[in-house]
Amino acid sequence: MNYILIGPPGAGKGTQAKKIVEKFEIIHLSTGDMFREAKKSDKVISRLLASGELVPDVIVVNIVKNCLLKYDVKKGFLLDGFPRTLNQTQELDIMLEKENVKIDGVLFIDLKLEEAIKRISSRRTCSCGASYNVEFFPPKQAGKCDVCNKDLIQRDDDKEEIVKNRLTVYENQTKPLIEYYKNKGLLIEIDGSKSESEVFKQICKSIKK
Ligand code: AP5
């Protein structure tokens, strides 16, 4: 099974991706995670992420291409955060055609922007990859990771001004993909305003269909 996960910043893509890949035992490709790792050694990517702008298509497409070649994509995969522009969508179509692989569905986690802002501003993360939410999913001990006990931090791009820009970038560059995939009959709409487990239930139901 091959799925794409899209939705506004803070909709719950990363949270649901972890659950999906664990349950269905497929490969998880998160371009956001890749760039957060890359920004440690790459100043250009670091600057782009900190401003809330997208990484240029040519870089993203190359990285995804290499990843898809590295893994056995026939086992199934979940693309989380990619594609994000119409150009990336067309590049993905070309890549998949070459590999003779098809997308089974595009899970669009929909969430009102005000709710997304609320969730992002209360998100805290750990360098080990764990993610929390001080309002909805707090750690057992305030400010500390449940997994490794390190201090939790707020992502640079989760600051208010940057979040506003990320939402504008989403509206202008990623939202058009919803129509694109709807026209292809691949779009699966998920109500992201429900609890984490209810959102996952909706996803599992649509995947089983
Ligand atoms: P990326 O990491 O993909 O960021 P994003 O799309 O903005 O998404 P977020 O990570 O903010 O949110 P999410 O939807 O994963 O929500 P989460 O599950 O954490 O990309 C980061 C940057 O990388 C981009 O800005 C760009 O610069 C670059 N980039 C990445 N891909 C690119 C591409 N293809 N092209 C170009 N550039 C690219 O949940 C949010 C919070 O809410 C958490 O605290 C969570 O605990 C909580 N939560 C989750 N679900 C629920 C629920 N149901 N109820 C209550 N709380 C919930």
CSV table of C-alpha atoms and ligand atoms in Angstrom, one decimal:
chain,number,residue,atom,x,y,z
A,1,MET,CA,0.0,0.0,0.0
A,2,ASN,CA,1.3,3.4,-1.0
A,3,TYR,CA,-0.2,6.6,0.6
A,4,ILE,CA,0.4,10.3,0.7
A,5,LEU,CA,-0.4,12.4,3.8
A,6,ILE,CA,-1.2,16.1,3.3
A,7,GLY,CA,-2.7,18.8,5.4
A,8,PRO,CA,-1.9,22.2,6.9
A,9,PRO,CA,1.0,22.6,9.4
A,10,GLY,CA,-0.1,21.2,12.8
A,11,ALA,CA,-2.9,19.1,11.4
A,12,GLY,CA,-1.4,16.0,12.9
A,13,LYS,CA,0.4,14.4,10.0
A,14,GLY,CA,3.5,13.5,11.9
A,15,THR,CA,1.4,12.1,14.8
A,16,GLN,CA,-0.7,9.9,12.5
A,17,ALA,CA,2.2,8.9,10.3
A,18,LYS,CA,3.9,7.2,13.2
A,19,LYS,CA,0.8,5.2,14.0
A,20,ILE,CA,0.1,4.3,10.3
A,21,VAL,CA,3.6,3.0,9.5
A,22,GLU,CA,3.6,1.0,12.7
A,23,LYS,CA,0.3,-0.6,12.1
A,24,PHE,CA,0.7,-1.3,8.4
A,25,GLU,CA,4.4,-1.9,8.5
A,26,ILE,CA,5.3,0.4,5.6
A,27,ILE,CA,8.2,2.8,5.0
A,28,HIS,CA,7.8,6.4,6.4
A,29,LEU,CA,9.3,9.1,4.3
A,30,SER,CA,9.0,12.5,6.1
A,31,THR,CA,10.6,15.4,4.2
A,32,GLY,CA,10.1,17.6,7.3
A,33,ASP,CA,12.2,15.2,9.4
A,34,MET,CA,14.8,14.9,6.6
A,35,PHE,CA,15.2,18.7,6.5
A,36,ARG,CA,15.3,19.1,10.3
A,37,GLU,CA,18.2,16.6,10.2
A,38,ALA,CA,19.9,18.3,7.2
A,39,LYS,CA,19.6,21.8,8.8
A,40,LYS,CA,22.2,20.8,11.4
A,41,SER,CA,24.9,20.9,8.7
A,42,ASP,CA,23.3,23.0,6.0
A,43,LYS,CA,23.0,26.7,6.6
A,44,VAL,CA,20.7,27.3,3.5
A,45,ILE,CA,18.2,24.7,4.6
A,46,SER,CA,18.5,26.0,8.2
A,47,ARG,CA,17.6,29.5,7.1
A,48,LEU,CA,14.7,28.3,4.9
A,49,LEU,CA,13.1,26.2,7.7
A,50,ALA,CA,13.6,29.0,10.2
A,51,SER,CA,11.7,31.4,7.9
A,52,GLY,CA,8.8,29.0,7.2
A,53,GLU,CA,9.5,28.9,3.4
A,54,LEU,CA,9.7,25.8,1.4
A,55,VAL,CA,12.9,24.1,0.3
A,56,PRO,CA,13.3,24.5,-3.5
A,57,ASP,CA,11.7,21.8,-5.5
A,58,VAL,CA,14.9,20.7,-7.2
A,59,ILE,CA,16.5,19.8,-3.8
A,60,VAL,CA,13.3,18.1,-2.4
A,61,VAL,CA,12.7,16.0,-5.5
A,62,ASN,CA,16.3,14.8,-5.6
A,63,ILE,CA,16.2,13.8,-1.9
A,64,VAL,CA,12.9,11.9,-2.3
A,65,LYS,CA,14.2,10.2,-5.5
A,66,ASN,CA,17.3,8.9,-3.6
A,67,CYS,CA,15.2,7.7,-0.7
A,68,LEU,CA,12.7,5.9,-2.9
A,69,LEU,CA,15.7,4.2,-4.6
A,70,LYS,CA,17.3,3.3,-1.3
A,71,TYR,CA,14.2,1.5,0.1
A,72,ASP,CA,12.3,-1.3,-1.3
A,73,VAL,CA,9.3,0.7,-2.3
A,74,LYS,CA,7.4,-2.4,-3.3
A,75,LYS,CA,6.9,-3.0,0.5
A,76,GLY,CA,4.7,0.1,0.6
A,77,PHE,CA,5.3,3.6,1.8
A,78,LEU,CA,3.8,6.7,3.4
A,79,LEU,CA,4.9,10.0,2.0
A,80,ASP,CA,4.5,12.6,4.8
A,81,GLY,CA,5.0,16.3,3.7
A,82,PHE,CA,5.7,15.4,0.1
A,83,PRO,CA,4.6,16.5,-2.4
A,84,ARG,CA,3.9,20.1,-1.4
A,85,THR,CA,3.8,22.0,-4.6
A,86,LEU,CA,2.1,21.2,-8.0
A,87,ASN,CA,5.6,20.8,-9.5
A,88,GLN,CA,6.6,18.3,-6.9
A,89,THR,CA,3.4,16.4,-7.6
A,90,GLN,CA,4.2,16.1,-11.3
A,91,GLU,CA,7.8,15.0,-10.5
A,92,LEU,CA,6.4,12.4,-8.2
A,93,ASP,CA,4.1,11.1,-10.9
A,94,ILE,CA,7.1,10.7,-13.2
A,95,MET,CA,9.2,8.9,-10.5
A,96,LEU,CA,6.4,6.5,-9.7
A,97,GLU,CA,5.7,5.7,-13.3
A,98,LYS,CA,9.3,4.8,-13.9
A,99,GLU,CA,9.1,2.4,-10.9
A,100,ASN,CA,5.7,1.1,-12.0
A,101,VAL,CA,4.3,2.0,-8.6
A,102,LYS,CA,0.8,3.5,-8.0
A,103,ILE,CA,-0.5,5.7,-5.2
A,104,ASP,CA,-3.6,4.1,-3.5
A,105,GLY,CA,-4.8,7.2,-1.8
A,106,VAL,CA,-4.0,10.7,-0.5
A,107,LEU,CA,-5.0,11.2,3.1
A,108,PHE,CA,-5.9,14.8,3.6
A,109,ILE,CA,-6.1,15.7,7.3
A,110,ASP,CA,-8.2,18.8,7.4
A,111,LEU,CA,-8.1,21.2,10.3
A,112,LYS,CA,-9.2,24.8,10.7
A,113,LEU,CA,-6.2,27.2,10.7
A,114,GLU,CA,-7.1,28.7,14.1
A,115,GLU,CA,-7.0,25.1,15.6
A,116,ALA,CA,-3.7,24.4,13.8
A,117,ILE,CA,-2.1,27.5,15.3
A,118,LYS,CA,-3.3,26.4,18.8
A,119,ARG,CA,-1.8,23.0,18.4
A,120,ILE,CA,1.5,24.3,17.0
A,121,SER,CA,2.0,26.9,19.7
A,122,SER,CA,1.7,24.2,22.4
A,123,ARG,CA,3.9,21.6,20.6
A,124,ARG,CA,7.2,20.6,22.2
A,125,THR,CA,9.7,18.2,20.8
A,126,CYS,CA,12.7,16.3,21.9
A,127,SER,CA,16.0,15.7,19.9
A,128,CYS,CA,15.2,12.0,20.1
A,129,GLY,CA,12.2,12.5,17.8
A,130,ALA,CA,9.4,12.3,20.4
A,131,SER,CA,6.7,15.0,20.1
A,132,TYR,CA,4.4,16.3,22.9
A,133,ASN,CA,1.7,18.9,23.3
A,134,VAL,CA,1.5,20.8,26.6
A,135,GLU,CA,-2.2,21.2,26.1
A,136,PHE,CA,-3.4,17.9,24.5
A,137,PHE,CA,-0.5,15.4,25.0
A,138,PRO,CA,1.7,16.6,27.9
A,139,PRO,CA,4.8,14.7,29.0
A,140,LYS,CA,4.7,13.0,32.4
A,141,GLN,CA,7.2,15.5,33.9
A,142,ALA,CA,6.8,19.1,32.6
A,143,GLY,CA,9.6,20.0,30.1
A,144,LYS,CA,11.2,16.5,30.1
A,145,CYS,CA,10.9,13.8,27.5
A,146,ASP,CA,9.2,10.6,28.6
A,147,VAL,CA,11.5,8.5,26.5
A,148,CYS,CA,15.0,9.9,27.2
A,149,ASN,CA,14.4,12.5,29.9
A,150,LYS,CA,16.1,15.3,27.9
A,151,ASP,CA,14.8,18.8,27.9
A,152,LEU,CA,11.9,19.5,25.5
A,153,ILE,CA,12.2,22.4,23.1
A,154,GLN,CA,10.0,24.4,20.8
A,155,ARG,CA,10.8,24.1,17.1
A,156,ASP,CA,12.3,27.3,15.6
A,157,ASP,CA,9.5,27.4,13.0
A,158,ASP,CA,6.8,27.1,15.7
A,159,LYS,CA,7.3,30.7,16.7
A,160,GLU,CA,4.2,32.8,16.0
A,161,GLU,CA,5.4,35.0,13.1
A,162,ILE,CA,6.9,31.9,11.3
A,163,VAL,CA,3.8,29.9,11.8
A,164,LYS,CA,1.8,32.6,10.1
A,165,ASN,CA,4.1,32.4,7.1
A,166,ARG,CA,4.0,28.6,7.0
A,167,LEU,CA,0.2,28.8,6.9
A,168,THR,CA,0.3,31.3,4.0
A,169,VAL,CA,2.8,29.1,2.2
A,170,TYR,CA,0.4,26.2,2.7
A,171,GLU,CA,-2.6,28.2,1.4
A,172,ASN,CA,-0.7,29.4,-1.7
A,173,GLN,CA,1.4,26.4,-2.7
A,174,THR,CA,0.1,23.2,-1.1
A,175,LYS,CA,-3.7,23.7,-1.0
A,176,PRO,CA,-4.0,23.4,-4.8
A,177,LEU,CA,-2.9,19.8,-4.5
A,178,ILE,CA,-6.3,18.9,-2.9
A,179,GLU,CA,-8.1,19.7,-6.2
A,180,TYR,CA,-5.4,17.9,-8.2
A,181,TYR,CA,-5.8,14.6,-6.2
A,182,LYS,CA,-9.6,15.0,-6.0
A,183,ASN,CA,-9.7,15.1,-9.8
A,184,LYS,CA,-7.7,11.9,-9.9
A,185,GLY,CA,-10.2,10.2,-7.5
A,186,LEU,CA,-7.5,9.7,-4.9
A,187,LEU,CA,-8.4,12.2,-2.2
A,188,ILE,CA,-9.5,10.8,1.2
A,189,GLU,CA,-10.8,13.6,3.5
A,190,ILE,CA,-10.0,13.1,7.2
A,191,ASP,CA,-11.5,15.3,9.9
A,192,GLY,CA,-8.4,16.3,11.9
A,193,SER,CA,-10.3,18.2,14.6
A,194,LYS,CA,-11.2,14.9,16.4
A,195,SER,CA,-9.0,13.3,19.1
A,196,GLU,CA,-5.8,11.5,18.0
A,197,SER,CA,-7.3,8.1,18.3
A,198,GLU,CA,-10.5,9.1,16.5
A,199,VAL,CA,-8.5,10.5,13.6
A,200,PHE,CA,-6.5,7.3,13.4
A,201,LYS,CA,-9.8,5.3,13.4
A,202,GLN,CA,-11.0,7.3,10.4
A,203,ILE,CA,-7.6,6.7,8.6
A,204,CYS,CA,-7.7,2.9,9.3
A,205,LYS,CA,-11.3,2.7,8.0
A,206,SER,CA,-10.5,4.4,4.8
A,207,ILE,CA,-7.3,2.4,4.2
A,208,LYS,CA,-9.2,-0.9,4.7
A,209,LYS,CA,-11.7,0.1,2.1
B,1,AP5,P1,7.0,19.5,8.2
B,1,AP5,O1,7.7,19.0,9.3
B,1,AP5,O2,6.4,18.7,7.1
B,1,AP5,O3,6.0,20.6,8.8
B,1,AP5,P2,4.4,20.9,8.6
B,1,AP5,O4,3.8,20.3,7.3
B,1,AP5,O5,4.3,22.4,8.8
B,1,AP5,O6,3.8,20.1,9.7
B,1,AP5,P3,4.0,20.1,11.2
B,1,AP5,O7,5.2,19.2,11.5
B,1,AP5,O8,4.1,21.4,11.8
B,1,AP5,O9,2.7,19.5,11.7
B,1,AP5,P4,2.0,18.0,11.6
B,1,AP5,O10,0.9,18.1,10.7
B,1,AP5,O11,3.1,17.0,11.4
B,1,AP5,O12,1.4,18.0,13.1
B,1,AP5,P5,1.9,17.1,14.4
B,1,AP5,O13,1.5,15.7,14.2
B,1,AP5,O14,3.3,17.5,14.8
B,1,AP5,O15,8.0,20.6,7.4
B,1,AP5,C1,8.8,21.5,8.0
B,1,AP5,C2,9.5,22.4,7.0
B,1,AP5,O16,10.3,21.5,6.1
B,1,AP5,C3,8.6,23.1,6.0
B,1,AP5,O17,8.1,24.3,6.5
B,1,AP5,C4,9.5,23.3,4.8
B,1,AP5,O18,10.4,24.4,5.1
B,1,AP5,C5,10.3,22.0,4.8
B,1,AP5,N1,9.7,21.0,3.9
B,1,AP5,C6,9.2,19.8,4.3
B,1,AP5,N2,8.7,19.1,3.2
B,1,AP5,C7,8.9,19.9,2.2
B,1,AP5,C8,8.6,19.8,0.8
B,1,AP5,N3,8.0,18.7,0.3
B,1,AP5,N4,8.9,20.8,0.0
B,1,AP5,C9,9.6,21.9,0.4
B,1,AP5,N5,9.9,22.1,1.7
B,1,AP5,C10,9.6,21.1,2.6
B,1,AP5,O19,0.8,17.8,15.5
B,1,AP5,C11,1.0,19.1,15.9
B,1,AP5,C12,0.7,19.2,17.4
B,1,AP5,O20,-0.6,18.8,17.7
B,1,AP5,C13,1.6,18.2,18.2
B,1,AP5,O21,1.9,18.8,19.4
B,1,AP5,C14,0.6,17.0,18.5
B,1,AP5,O22,0.9,16.3,19.7
B,1,AP5,C15,-0.7,17.7,18.5
B,1,AP5,N6,-1.8,16.8,17.9
B,1,AP5,C16,-1.7,16.0,16.9
B,1,AP5,N7,-3.0,15.4,16.6
B,1,AP5,C17,-3.8,16.0,17.6
B,1,AP5,C18,-5.2,15.8,17.8
B,1,AP5,N8,-6.0,15.0,17.1
B,1,AP5,N9,-5.8,16.5,18.9
B,1,AP5,C19,-5.0,17.3,19.6
B,1,AP5,N10,-3.7,17.5,19.4
B,1,AP5,C20,-3.1,16.9,18.4
